[in-house]
């Protein structure tokens, strides 16, 4: 019998995944059940029934869903994501359900987006466009655009995305300073970067602060009122990590008070619930917001589907699972 896999994605289109399986000679061994779902909605017990694996996109798997998955016979949850903050890993471990992710599939895209937001803020592109739409044709309205030459770009953590940001920032003439507690000064120097001994040091020295940390208990609201107050009044904040890394109300207050100059945001606390988005931040004239789109590109989507199916194929073949959390 074919191994039944719930392919639970935003669009429910399994054609790309099916082509990958056919390419590997597994098209007849694995039955993909494509189901579309709204962002942030978990699969029901009825959908999971009889499935050996679930390939999930933007689908939380809390303890309740994992228990239902276990009862249905699910042995693998292949998450089409890098992060795991939407999965109860302790419960998955207790139940014996393997969890895989897709590390690095969109690092280049997110890095490009982060640098694009930096340049957008420096040159006032979106902010000026907003003024033009409001009937204001005034090149010198608002803060003065700046050149990146000689500015300091501060990177919070130094994983795959930040490693891609560093040479792009350096190519623009920026000095790169990194706060990454697990990285040595020698390792950072090999990438042409300087090491900040503390987050406070990085915030005070940087002209642009770009966040690249995972959302874990230690990084939730990592950037709050105290941290924003340490930044230069001319500084920019860019967040392409996770919304909850920043205290959004504190950021709005900092923009209102001139504590920092402007912000570029691709992730917000309620990414998956647009009706709950922080409207003060969303509509702030000194904030450029994109709809959690930094990871999107055709090459990234291809890599994402392929990595998810690699985990499924390994399970079927009895091989060690790639990308196991």
PDB file of C-alpha atoms in Angstrom:
ATOM      1  CA  UNK A   1       0.000   0.000   0.000  1.00  0.00           C
ATOM      2  CA  UNK A   2       1.111   3.551  -0.676  1.00  0.00           C
ATOM      3  CA  UNK A   3       2.323   5.611   2.241  1.00  0.00           C
ATOM      4  CA  UNK A   4      -0.335   8.259   2.841  1.00  0.00           C
ATOM      5  CA  UNK A   5       0.959  11.798   3.418  1.00  0.00           C
ATOM      6  CA  UNK A   6      -1.172  14.816   4.312  1.00  0.00           C
ATOM      7  CA  UNK A   7       0.226  17.678   2.236  1.00  0.00           C
ATOM      8  CA  UNK A   8      -1.285  20.485   4.302  1.00  0.00           C
ATOM      9  CA  UNK A   9      -0.294  23.798   2.718  1.00  0.00           C
ATOM     10  CA  UNK A  10      -1.718  27.274   2.174  1.00  0.00           C
ATOM     11  CA  UNK A  11      -2.678  26.581  -1.440  1.00  0.00           C
ATOM     12  CA  UNK A  12      -3.003  22.813  -1.187  1.00  0.00           C
ATOM     13  CA  UNK A  13      -1.262  22.433  -4.550  1.00  0.00           C
ATOM     14  CA  UNK A  14       0.725  19.183  -4.460  1.00  0.00           C
ATOM     15  CA  UNK A  15       1.917  19.306  -8.083  1.00  0.00           C
ATOM     16  CA  UNK A  16       5.452  20.454  -7.294  1.00  0.00           C
ATOM     17  CA  UNK A  17       5.847  17.872  -4.529  1.00  0.00           C
ATOM     18  CA  UNK A  18       4.446  15.162  -6.805  1.00  0.00           C
ATOM     19  CA  UNK A  19       6.977  16.009  -9.521  1.00  0.00           C
ATOM     20  CA  UNK A  20       9.758  15.692  -6.946  1.00  0.00           C
ATOM     21  CA  UNK A  21       8.527  12.255  -5.855  1.00  0.00           C
ATOM     22  CA  UNK A  22       8.219  11.125  -9.478  1.00  0.00           C
ATOM     23  CA  UNK A  23      11.762  12.325 -10.117  1.00  0.00           C
ATOM     24  CA  UNK A  24      12.949  10.118  -7.226  1.00  0.00           C
ATOM     25  CA  UNK A  25      10.908   7.114  -8.383  1.00  0.00           C
ATOM     26  CA  UNK A  26       8.585   7.333  -5.379  1.00  0.00           C
ATOM     27  CA  UNK A  27       5.467   8.618  -7.104  1.00  0.00           C
ATOM     28  CA  UNK A  28       3.625   5.324  -6.785  1.00  0.00           C
ATOM     29  CA  UNK A  29       4.842   4.539  -3.263  1.00  0.00           C
ATOM     30  CA  UNK A  30       3.648   7.770  -1.624  1.00  0.00           C
ATOM     31  CA  UNK A  31       0.082   9.050  -1.818  1.00  0.00           C
ATOM     32  CA  UNK A  32      -0.057  12.813  -1.348  1.00  0.00           C
ATOM     33  CA  UNK A  33      -3.341  14.205  -0.048  1.00  0.00           C
ATOM     34  CA  UNK A  34      -3.293  17.930  -0.871  1.00  0.00           C
ATOM     35  CA  UNK A  35      -5.371  20.104   1.450  1.00  0.00           C
ATOM     36  CA  UNK A  36      -5.479  23.900   1.409  1.00  0.00           C
ATOM     37  CA  UNK A  37      -5.961  25.783   4.665  1.00  0.00           C
ATOM     38  CA  UNK A  38      -5.948  29.339   6.031  1.00  0.00           C
ATOM     39  CA  UNK A  39      -2.678  30.527   7.545  1.00  0.00           C
ATOM     40  CA  UNK A  40      -2.274  29.487  11.168  1.00  0.00           C
ATOM     41  CA  UNK A  41      -4.958  26.770  11.115  1.00  0.00           C
ATOM     42  CA  UNK A  42      -3.998  23.288  12.339  1.00  0.00           C
ATOM     43  CA  UNK A  43      -5.032  20.027  10.625  1.00  0.00           C
ATOM     44  CA  UNK A  44      -8.045  18.265  12.104  1.00  0.00           C
ATOM     45  CA  UNK A  45      -8.027  14.670  13.383  1.00  0.00           C
ATOM     46  CA  UNK A  46     -10.205  13.709  10.418  1.00  0.00           C
ATOM     47  CA  UNK A  47      -7.599  14.978   7.943  1.00  0.00           C
ATOM     48  CA  UNK A  48      -4.760  13.234   9.768  1.00  0.00           C
ATOM     49  CA  UNK A  49      -6.513   9.843   9.936  1.00  0.00           C
ATOM     50  CA  UNK A  50      -4.511   7.132   8.201  1.00  0.00           C
ATOM     51  CA  UNK A  51      -1.557   9.400   7.424  1.00  0.00           C
ATOM     52  CA  UNK A  52       1.988   8.330   8.191  1.00  0.00           C
ATOM     53  CA  UNK A  53       3.421  11.802   7.650  1.00  0.00           C
ATOM     54  CA  UNK A  54       2.245  15.406   7.549  1.00  0.00           C
ATOM     55  CA  UNK A  55       3.944  18.064   5.462  1.00  0.00           C
ATOM     56  CA  UNK A  56       2.697  21.295   7.024  1.00  0.00           C
ATOM     57  CA  UNK A  57       2.949  24.939   6.046  1.00  0.00           C
ATOM     58  CA  UNK A  58       2.083  27.680   8.560  1.00  0.00           C
ATOM     59  CA  UNK A  59       0.166  25.094  10.571  1.00  0.00           C
ATOM     60  CA  UNK A  60       0.664  25.104  14.373  1.00  0.00           C
ATOM     61  CA  UNK A  61       1.094  21.710  16.001  1.00  0.00           C
ATOM     62  CA  UNK A  62       0.433  22.166  19.701  1.00  0.00           C
ATOM     63  CA  UNK A  63       0.046  19.342  22.212  1.00  0.00           C
ATOM     64  CA  UNK A  64      -3.612  18.723  21.290  1.00  0.00           C
ATOM     65  CA  UNK A  65      -2.892  18.375  17.572  1.00  0.00           C
ATOM     66  CA  UNK A  66       0.166  16.204  18.192  1.00  0.00           C
ATOM     67  CA  UNK A  67      -1.808  13.834  20.387  1.00  0.00           C
ATOM     68  CA  UNK A  68      -4.432  13.554  17.651  1.00  0.00           C
ATOM     69  CA  UNK A  69      -1.674  12.967  15.100  1.00  0.00           C
ATOM     70  CA  UNK A  70      -0.160  10.240  17.261  1.00  0.00           C
ATOM     71  CA  UNK A  71      -3.536   8.510  17.574  1.00  0.00           C
ATOM     72  CA  UNK A  72      -3.917   8.704  13.785  1.00  0.00           C
ATOM     73  CA  UNK A  73      -0.566   6.930  13.293  1.00  0.00           C
ATOM     74  CA  UNK A  74       1.498   9.944  12.219  1.00  0.00           C
ATOM     75  CA  UNK A  75       5.241   9.370  12.650  1.00  0.00           C
ATOM     76  CA  UNK A  76       6.616  12.539  11.024  1.00  0.00           C
ATOM     77  CA  UNK A  77       5.703  16.207  10.943  1.00  0.00           C
ATOM     78  CA  UNK A  78       7.764  17.830   8.184  1.00  0.00           C
ATOM     79  CA  UNK A  79       7.357  21.539   8.763  1.00  0.00           C
ATOM     80  CA  UNK A  80       7.872  23.785   5.747  1.00  0.00           C
ATOM     81  CA  UNK A  81       9.633  26.368   7.885  1.00  0.00           C
ATOM     82  CA  UNK A  82      12.923  27.230   9.537  1.00  0.00           C
ATOM     83  CA  UNK A  83      11.536  28.047  12.982  1.00  0.00           C
ATOM     84  CA  UNK A  84       9.787  25.680  15.372  1.00  0.00           C
ATOM     85  CA  UNK A  85       8.020  28.083  17.743  1.00  0.00           C
ATOM     86  CA  UNK A  86       4.673  26.856  16.334  1.00  0.00           C
ATOM     87  CA  UNK A  87       5.401  23.232  17.320  1.00  0.00           C
ATOM     88  CA  UNK A  88       5.331  21.713  20.815  1.00  0.00           C
ATOM     89  CA  UNK A  89       8.643  19.893  20.493  1.00  0.00           C
ATOM     90  CA  UNK A  90       8.519  18.422  23.999  1.00  0.00           C
ATOM     91  CA  UNK A  91       5.172  16.790  23.280  1.00  0.00           C
ATOM     92  CA  UNK A  92       6.360  15.572  19.879  1.00  0.00           C
ATOM     93  CA  UNK A  93       9.405  14.010  21.537  1.00  0.00           C
ATOM     94  CA  UNK A  94       7.264  12.384  24.219  1.00  0.00           C
ATOM     95  CA  UNK A  95       4.942  10.891  21.598  1.00  0.00           C
ATOM     96  CA  UNK A  96       7.742   9.748  19.318  1.00  0.00           C
ATOM     97  CA  UNK A  97       6.731  11.975  16.401  1.00  0.00           C
ATOM     98  CA  UNK A  98       9.764  13.131  14.436  1.00  0.00           C
ATOM     99  CA  UNK A  99       9.882  16.819  13.489  1.00  0.00           C
ATOM    100  CA  UNK A 100      11.919  18.160  10.586  1.00  0.00           C
ATOM    101  CA  UNK A 101      12.319  21.679   9.243  1.00  0.00           C
ATOM    102  CA  UNK A 102      13.933  23.351   6.225  1.00  0.00           C
ATOM    103  CA  UNK A 103      16.999  25.207   7.528  1.00  0.00           C
ATOM    104  CA  UNK A 104      18.503  27.824   5.266  1.00  0.00           C
ATOM    105  CA  UNK A 105      16.048  27.431   2.387  1.00  0.00           C
ATOM    106  CA  UNK A 106      15.409  31.197   2.185  1.00  0.00           C
ATOM    107  CA  UNK A 107      18.513  32.695   3.819  1.00  0.00           C
ATOM    108  CA  UNK A 108      19.524  34.583   0.683  1.00  0.00           C
ATOM    109  CA  UNK A 109      16.026  36.002   0.207  1.00  0.00           C
ATOM    110  CA  UNK A 110      15.628  37.217   3.797  1.00  0.00           C
ATOM    111  CA  UNK A 111      19.108  38.732   3.733  1.00  0.00           C
ATOM    112  CA  UNK A 112      18.306  40.616   0.524  1.00  0.00           C
ATOM    113  CA  UNK A 113      15.028  41.812   2.025  1.00  0.00           C
ATOM    114  CA  UNK A 114      16.744  43.029   5.183  1.00  0.00           C
ATOM    115  CA  UNK A 115      19.269  45.019   3.162  1.00  0.00           C
ATOM    116  CA  UNK A 116      16.477  46.309   0.903  1.00  0.00           C
ATOM    117  CA  UNK A 117      14.674  47.633   4.001  1.00  0.00           C
ATOM    118  CA  UNK A 118      17.900  49.259   5.188  1.00  0.00           C
ATOM    119  CA  UNK A 119      18.354  51.072   1.879  1.00  0.00           C
ATOM    120  CA  UNK A 120      14.651  51.944   1.733  1.00  0.00           C
ATOM    121  CA  UNK A 121      14.925  53.658   5.120  1.00  0.00           C
ATOM    122  CA  UNK A 122      18.253  55.336   4.371  1.00  0.00           C
ATOM    123  CA  UNK A 123      16.963  56.792   1.110  1.00  0.00           C
ATOM    124  CA  UNK A 124      13.387  57.372   2.381  1.00  0.00           C
ATOM    125  CA  UNK A 125      11.938  55.506  -0.639  1.00  0.00           C
ATOM    126  CA  UNK A 126       8.655  54.187   0.770  1.00  0.00           C
ATOM    127  CA  UNK A 127       8.285  57.068   3.215  1.00  0.00           C
ATOM    128  CA  UNK A 128       8.653  59.600   0.377  1.00  0.00           C
ATOM    129  CA  UNK A 129       6.227  57.615  -1.777  1.00  0.00           C
ATOM    130  CA  UNK A 130       3.684  57.755   1.040  1.00  0.00           C
ATOM    131  CA  UNK A 131       4.101  61.544   1.196  1.00  0.00           C
ATOM    132  CA  UNK A 132       3.602  61.866  -2.568  1.00  0.00           C
ATOM    133  CA  UNK A 133       0.369  59.890  -2.319  1.00  0.00           C
ATOM    134  CA  UNK A 134      -0.712  62.289   0.425  1.00  0.00           C
ATOM    135  CA  UNK A 135      -0.127  65.228  -1.925  1.00  0.00           C
ATOM    136  CA  UNK A 136       3.198  66.298  -0.408  1.00  0.00           C
ATOM    137  CA  UNK A 137       5.854  66.951  -3.069  1.00  0.00           C
ATOM    138  CA  UNK A 138       8.739  68.057  -0.862  1.00  0.00           C
ATOM    139  CA  UNK A 139      12.177  66.447  -1.341  1.00  0.00           C
ATOM    140  CA  UNK A 140      13.426  67.792   2.002  1.00  0.00           C
ATOM    141  CA  UNK A 141      10.377  66.897   4.062  1.00  0.00           C
ATOM    142  CA  UNK A 142      11.266  64.714   7.049  1.00  0.00           C
ATOM    143  CA  UNK A 143      14.666  63.330   7.990  1.00  0.00           C
ATOM    144  CA  UNK A 144      17.613  63.728   5.636  1.00  0.00           C
ATOM    145  CA  UNK A 145      18.435  60.683   3.484  1.00  0.00           C
ATOM    146  CA  UNK A 146      21.812  59.137   4.250  1.00  0.00           C
ATOM    147  CA  UNK A 147      24.514  57.170   2.462  1.00  0.00           C
ATOM    148  CA  UNK A 148      25.551  53.767   3.817  1.00  0.00           C
ATOM    149  CA  UNK A 149      29.242  54.551   3.392  1.00  0.00           C
ATOM    150  CA  UNK A 150      30.976  54.423   6.769  1.00  0.00           C
ATOM    151  CA  UNK A 151      27.855  53.565   8.772  1.00  0.00           C
ATOM    152  CA  UNK A 152      27.796  50.696  11.259  1.00  0.00           C
ATOM    153  CA  UNK A 153      25.398  47.828  10.623  1.00  0.00           C
ATOM    154  CA  UNK A 154      24.681  45.913  13.820  1.00  0.00           C
ATOM    155  CA  UNK A 155      23.553  42.300  13.420  1.00  0.00           C
ATOM    156  CA  UNK A 156      21.819  40.588  16.319  1.00  0.00           C
ATOM    157  CA  UNK A 157      22.966  36.926  16.141  1.00  0.00           C
ATOM    158  CA  UNK A 158      24.967  35.411  13.320  1.00  0.00           C
ATOM    159  CA  UNK A 159      23.147  32.466  11.781  1.00  0.00           C
ATOM    160  CA  UNK A 160      22.725  31.710   8.106  1.00  0.00           C
ATOM    161  CA  UNK A 161      20.734  34.838   7.260  1.00  0.00           C
ATOM    162  CA  UNK A 162      23.014  37.256   9.103  1.00  0.00           C
ATOM    163  CA  UNK A 163      26.005  35.635   7.403  1.00  0.00           C
ATOM    164  CA  UNK A 164      24.390  36.533   4.076  1.00  0.00           C
ATOM    165  CA  UNK A 165      23.636  40.090   5.215  1.00  0.00           C
ATOM    166  CA  UNK A 166      27.214  40.826   6.279  1.00  0.00           C
ATOM    167  CA  UNK A 167      28.895  40.849   2.824  1.00  0.00           C
ATOM    168  CA  UNK A 168      25.980  42.783   1.321  1.00  0.00           C
ATOM    169  CA  UNK A 169      26.307  45.476   3.985  1.00  0.00           C
ATOM    170  CA  UNK A 170      30.069  45.504   3.562  1.00  0.00           C
ATOM    171  CA  UNK A 171      29.681  45.916  -0.210  1.00  0.00           C
ATOM    172  CA  UNK A 172      27.679  49.076   0.533  1.00  0.00           C
ATOM    173  CA  UNK A 173      30.607  50.422   2.539  1.00  0.00           C
ATOM    174  CA  UNK A 174      29.239  49.599   5.974  1.00  0.00           C
ATOM    175  CA  UNK A 175      31.182  48.305   8.971  1.00  0.00           C
ATOM    176  CA  UNK A 176      29.502  45.212  10.410  1.00  0.00           C
ATOM    177  CA  UNK A 177      29.259  44.724  14.163  1.00  0.00           C
ATOM    178  CA  UNK A 178      27.777  41.498  15.545  1.00  0.00           C
ATOM    179  CA  UNK A 179      26.295  40.509  18.882  1.00  0.00           C
ATOM    180  CA  UNK A 180      26.232  36.711  18.941  1.00  0.00           C
ATOM    181  CA  UNK A 181      27.052  35.200  22.344  1.00  0.00           C
ATOM    182  CA  UNK A 182      27.999  31.819  20.850  1.00  0.00           C
ATOM    183  CA  UNK A 183      30.414  33.224  18.233  1.00  0.00           C
ATOM    184  CA  UNK A 184      34.044  34.058  18.934  1.00  0.00           C
ATOM    185  CA  UNK A 185      35.764  37.238  17.874  1.00  0.00           C
ATOM    186  CA  UNK A 186      38.011  35.134  15.626  1.00  0.00           C
ATOM    187  CA  UNK A 187      35.076  33.514  13.845  1.00  0.00           C
ATOM    188  CA  UNK A 188      33.440  36.883  13.260  1.00  0.00           C
ATOM    189  CA  UNK A 189      36.712  38.454  12.144  1.00  0.00           C
ATOM    190  CA  UNK A 190      37.032  35.719   9.500  1.00  0.00           C
ATOM    191  CA  UNK A 191      33.762  37.053   8.068  1.00  0.00           C
ATOM    192  CA  UNK A 192      35.073  40.614   8.206  1.00  0.00           C
ATOM    193  CA  UNK A 193      32.922  41.517  11.210  1.00  0.00           C
ATOM    194  CA  UNK A 194      33.661  42.943  14.647  1.00  0.00           C
ATOM    195  CA  UNK A 195      32.279  41.380  17.833  1.00  0.00           C
ATOM    196  CA  UNK A 196      30.126  43.321  20.289  1.00  0.00           C
ATOM    197  CA  UNK A 197      30.507  41.991  23.819  1.00  0.00           C
ATOM    198  CA  UNK A 198      26.899  42.825  24.685  1.00  0.00           C
ATOM    199  CA  UNK A 199      23.613  43.764  23.066  1.00  0.00           C
ATOM    200  CA  UNK A 200      23.838  47.148  24.768  1.00  0.00           C
ATOM    201  CA  UNK A 201      27.206  47.800  23.119  1.00  0.00           C
ATOM    202  CA  UNK A 202      25.831  46.901  19.697  1.00  0.00           C
ATOM    203  CA  UNK A 203      22.730  49.078  20.073  1.00  0.00           C
ATOM    204  CA  UNK A 204      24.720  52.130  21.141  1.00  0.00           C
ATOM    205  CA  UNK A 205      27.268  51.822  18.326  1.00  0.00           C
ATOM    206  CA  UNK A 206      25.057  50.922  15.355  1.00  0.00           C
ATOM    207  CA  UNK A 207      23.473  53.164  12.739  1.00  0.00           C
ATOM    208  CA  UNK A 208      21.325  50.252  11.564  1.00  0.00           C
ATOM    209  CA  UNK A 209      20.282  47.386  13.835  1.00  0.00           C
ATOM    210  CA  UNK A 210      19.099  44.275  11.985  1.00  0.00           C
ATOM    211  CA  UNK A 211      17.519  41.426  13.971  1.00  0.00           C
ATOM    212  CA  UNK A 212      18.284  37.821  13.018  1.00  0.00           C
ATOM    213  CA  UNK A 213      17.590  35.838  16.180  1.00  0.00           C
ATOM    214  CA  UNK A 214      15.104  32.989  16.603  1.00  0.00           C
ATOM    215  CA  UNK A 215      12.070  33.457  18.806  1.00  0.00           C
ATOM    216  CA  UNK A 216      12.896  31.632  22.034  1.00  0.00           C
ATOM    217  CA  UNK A 217      12.037  32.594  25.632  1.00  0.00           C
ATOM    218  CA  UNK A 218      15.326  34.501  25.929  1.00  0.00           C
ATOM    219  CA  UNK A 219      14.633  36.640  22.849  1.00  0.00           C
ATOM    220  CA  UNK A 220      10.950  37.440  23.354  1.00  0.00           C
ATOM    221  CA  UNK A 221      10.702  41.250  23.521  1.00  0.00           C
ATOM    222  CA  UNK A 222      14.467  41.397  23.304  1.00  0.00           C
ATOM    223  CA  UNK A 223      14.108  44.943  21.965  1.00  0.00           C
ATOM    224  CA  UNK A 224      11.998  47.014  24.333  1.00  0.00           C
ATOM    225  CA  UNK A 225      11.909  50.580  25.633  1.00  0.00           C
ATOM    226  CA  UNK A 226      15.229  50.262  27.483  1.00  0.00           C
ATOM    227  CA  UNK A 227      17.030  48.855  24.462  1.00  0.00           C
ATOM    228  CA  UNK A 228      15.554  51.385  22.037  1.00  0.00           C
ATOM    229  CA  UNK A 229      16.693  54.194  24.329  1.00  0.00           C
ATOM    230  CA  UNK A 230      20.284  52.996  23.897  1.00  0.00           C
ATOM    231  CA  UNK A 231      20.146  53.485  20.131  1.00  0.00           C
ATOM    232  CA  UNK A 232      21.152  56.643  18.291  1.00  0.00           C
ATOM    233  CA  UNK A 233      18.320  59.082  17.464  1.00  0.00           C
ATOM    234  CA  UNK A 234      19.462  58.776  13.824  1.00  0.00           C
ATOM    235  CA  UNK A 235      19.413  54.945  13.858  1.00  0.00           C
ATOM    236  CA  UNK A 236      17.193  52.542  11.951  1.00  0.00           C
ATOM    237  CA  UNK A 237      15.754  49.245  13.217  1.00  0.00           C
ATOM    238  CA  UNK A 238      15.103  46.373  10.798  1.00  0.00           C
ATOM    239  CA  UNK A 239      13.253  43.224  11.857  1.00  0.00           C
ATOM    240  CA  UNK A 240      13.038  40.229   9.533  1.00  0.00           C
ATOM    241  CA  UNK A 241      13.260  37.704  12.410  1.00  0.00           C
ATOM    242  CA  UNK A 242      10.042  37.263  14.414  1.00  0.00           C
ATOM    243  CA  UNK A 243       7.515  39.881  15.468  1.00  0.00           C
ATOM    244  CA  UNK A 244       7.613  39.053  19.165  1.00  0.00           C
ATOM    245  CA  UNK A 245      11.341  39.810  19.355  1.00  0.00           C
ATOM    246  CA  UNK A 246      10.298  43.491  19.455  1.00  0.00           C
ATOM    247  CA  UNK A 247       7.961  45.216  21.899  1.00  0.00           C
ATOM    248  CA  UNK A 248       5.786  46.856  19.248  1.00  0.00           C
ATOM    249  CA  UNK A 249       4.230  49.488  21.517  1.00  0.00           C
ATOM    250  CA  UNK A 250       7.668  50.492  22.767  1.00  0.00           C
ATOM    251  CA  UNK A 251       8.825  50.802  19.155  1.00  0.00           C
ATOM    252  CA  UNK A 252       5.917  53.080  18.265  1.00  0.00           C
ATOM    253  CA  UNK A 253       6.702  55.249  21.290  1.00  0.00           C
ATOM    254  CA  UNK A 254      10.363  55.402  20.257  1.00  0.00           C
ATOM    255  CA  UNK A 255       9.393  56.516  16.745  1.00  0.00           C
ATOM    256  CA  UNK A 256       6.949  59.088  18.133  1.00  0.00           C
ATOM    257  CA  UNK A 257       9.521  60.495  20.546  1.00  0.00           C
ATOM    258  CA  UNK A 258      12.418  60.568  18.100  1.00  0.00           C
ATOM    259  CA  UNK A 259      14.319  58.011  20.180  1.00  0.00           C
ATOM    260  CA  UNK A 260      15.192  56.315  16.875  1.00  0.00           C
ATOM    261  CA  UNK A 261      14.712  57.577  13.326  1.00  0.00           C
ATOM    262  CA  UNK A 262      12.709  54.913  11.498  1.00  0.00           C
ATOM    263  CA  UNK A 263      11.985  51.187  11.296  1.00  0.00           C
ATOM    264  CA  UNK A 264      11.620  48.545   8.594  1.00  0.00           C
ATOM    265  CA  UNK A 265       9.435  45.627   9.652  1.00  0.00           C
ATOM    266  CA  UNK A 266       8.661  42.401   7.790  1.00  0.00           C
ATOM    267  CA  UNK A 267       7.340  40.476  10.798  1.00  0.00           C
ATOM    268  CA  UNK A 268       4.740  41.469  13.368  1.00  0.00           C
ATOM    269  CA  UNK A 269       3.294  39.790  16.440  1.00  0.00           C
ATOM    270  CA  UNK A 270       0.044  38.860  14.675  1.00  0.00           C
ATOM    271  CA  UNK A 271       1.422  37.941  11.225  1.00  0.00           C
ATOM    272  CA  UNK A 272      -1.183  35.194  10.861  1.00  0.00           C
ATOM    273  CA  UNK A 273      -4.081  37.305  12.148  1.00  0.00           C
ATOM    274  CA  UNK A 274      -4.081  40.529  10.092  1.00  0.00           C
ATOM    275  CA  UNK A 275      -7.163  41.857  11.868  1.00  0.00           C
ATOM    276  CA  UNK A 276      -5.125  41.945  15.114  1.00  0.00           C
ATOM    277  CA  UNK A 277      -2.060  43.730  13.737  1.00  0.00           C
ATOM    278  CA  UNK A 278      -0.755  46.681  15.744  1.00  0.00           C
ATOM    279  CA  UNK A 279      -2.325  49.540  13.794  1.00  0.00           C
ATOM    280  CA  UNK A 280      -0.184  52.206  15.476  1.00  0.00           C
ATOM    281  CA  UNK A 281       2.956  50.560  14.106  1.00  0.00           C
ATOM    282  CA  UNK A 282       1.430  49.534  10.782  1.00  0.00           C
ATOM    283  CA  UNK A 283       0.376  53.091   9.960  1.00  0.00           C
ATOM    284  CA  UNK A 284       3.285  54.985  11.505  1.00  0.00           C
ATOM    285  CA  UNK A 285       4.774  57.460   9.002  1.00  0.00           C
ATOM    286  CA  UNK A 286       8.324  56.496  10.042  1.00  0.00           C
ATOM    287  CA  UNK A 287       7.776  52.762   9.637  1.00  0.00           C
ATOM    288  CA  UNK A 288       7.943  50.669   6.469  1.00  0.00           C
ATOM    289  CA  UNK A 289       6.017  47.391   6.787  1.00  0.00           C
ATOM    290  CA  UNK A 290       6.011  44.421   4.425  1.00  0.00           C
ATOM    291  CA  UNK A 291       3.643  41.453   4.965  1.00  0.00           C
ATOM    292  CA  UNK A 292       6.104  38.759   6.111  1.00  0.00           C
ATOM    293  CA  UNK A 293       7.281  38.385   2.541  1.00  0.00           C
ATOM    294  CA  UNK A 294      11.064  38.336   3.004  1.00  0.00           C
ATOM    295  CA  UNK A 295      11.282  34.565   2.508  1.00  0.00           C
ATOM    296  CA  UNK A 296       9.346  34.446  -0.761  1.00  0.00           C
ATOM    297  CA  UNK A 297      10.974  33.631  -4.095  1.00  0.00           C
ATOM    298  CA  UNK A 298      10.650  30.849  -6.647  1.00  0.00           C
ATOM    299  CA  UNK A 299      14.057  29.296  -5.805  1.00  0.00           C
ATOM    300  CA  UNK A 300      13.211  29.398  -2.091  1.00  0.00           C
ATOM    301  CA  UNK A 301       9.828  27.775  -2.701  1.00  0.00           C
ATOM    302  CA  UNK A 302      11.455  25.023  -4.756  1.00  0.00           C
ATOM    303  CA  UNK A 303      13.998  24.354  -2.000  1.00  0.00           C
ATOM    304  CA  UNK A 304      11.270  24.374   0.649  1.00  0.00           C
ATOM    305  CA  UNK A 305       9.154  21.726  -1.083  1.00  0.00           C
ATOM    306  CA  UNK A 306      12.172  19.590  -1.883  1.00  0.00           C
ATOM    307  CA  UNK A 307      13.481  19.629   1.703  1.00  0.00           C
ATOM    308  CA  UNK A 308      10.073  18.711   3.086  1.00  0.00           C
ATOM    309  CA  UNK A 309       9.762  15.801   0.669  1.00  0.00           C
ATOM    310  CA  UNK A 310      13.322  14.645   1.431  1.00  0.00           C
ATOM    311  CA  UNK A 311      12.195  13.993   5.005  1.00  0.00           C
ATOM    312  CA  UNK A 312       9.133  12.061   3.832  1.00  0.00           C
ATOM    313  CA  UNK A 313      11.212  10.002   1.381  1.00  0.00           C
ATOM    314  CA  UNK A 314      13.760   9.155   4.074  1.00  0.00           C
ATOM    315  CA  UNK A 315      11.002   7.918   6.393  1.00  0.00           C
ATOM    316  CA  UNK A 316       9.540   5.718   3.677  1.00  0.00           C
ATOM    317  CA  UNK A 317      12.964   4.279   2.826  1.00  0.00           C
ATOM    318  CA  UNK A 318      13.897   3.722   6.453  1.00  0.00           C
ATOM    319  CA  UNK A 319      16.827   6.135   6.201  1.00  0.00           C
ATOM    320  CA  UNK A 320      18.023   8.707   8.775  1.00  0.00           C
ATOM    321  CA  UNK A 321      15.801  11.785   8.570  1.00  0.00           C
ATOM    322  CA  UNK A 322      17.460  14.907   7.145  1.00  0.00           C
ATOM    323  CA  UNK A 323      16.862  18.235   8.901  1.00  0.00           C
ATOM    324  CA  UNK A 324      15.698  16.484  12.072  1.00  0.00           C
ATOM    325  CA  UNK A 325      15.061  18.911  14.951  1.00  0.00           C
TER     326      UNK A 325
END
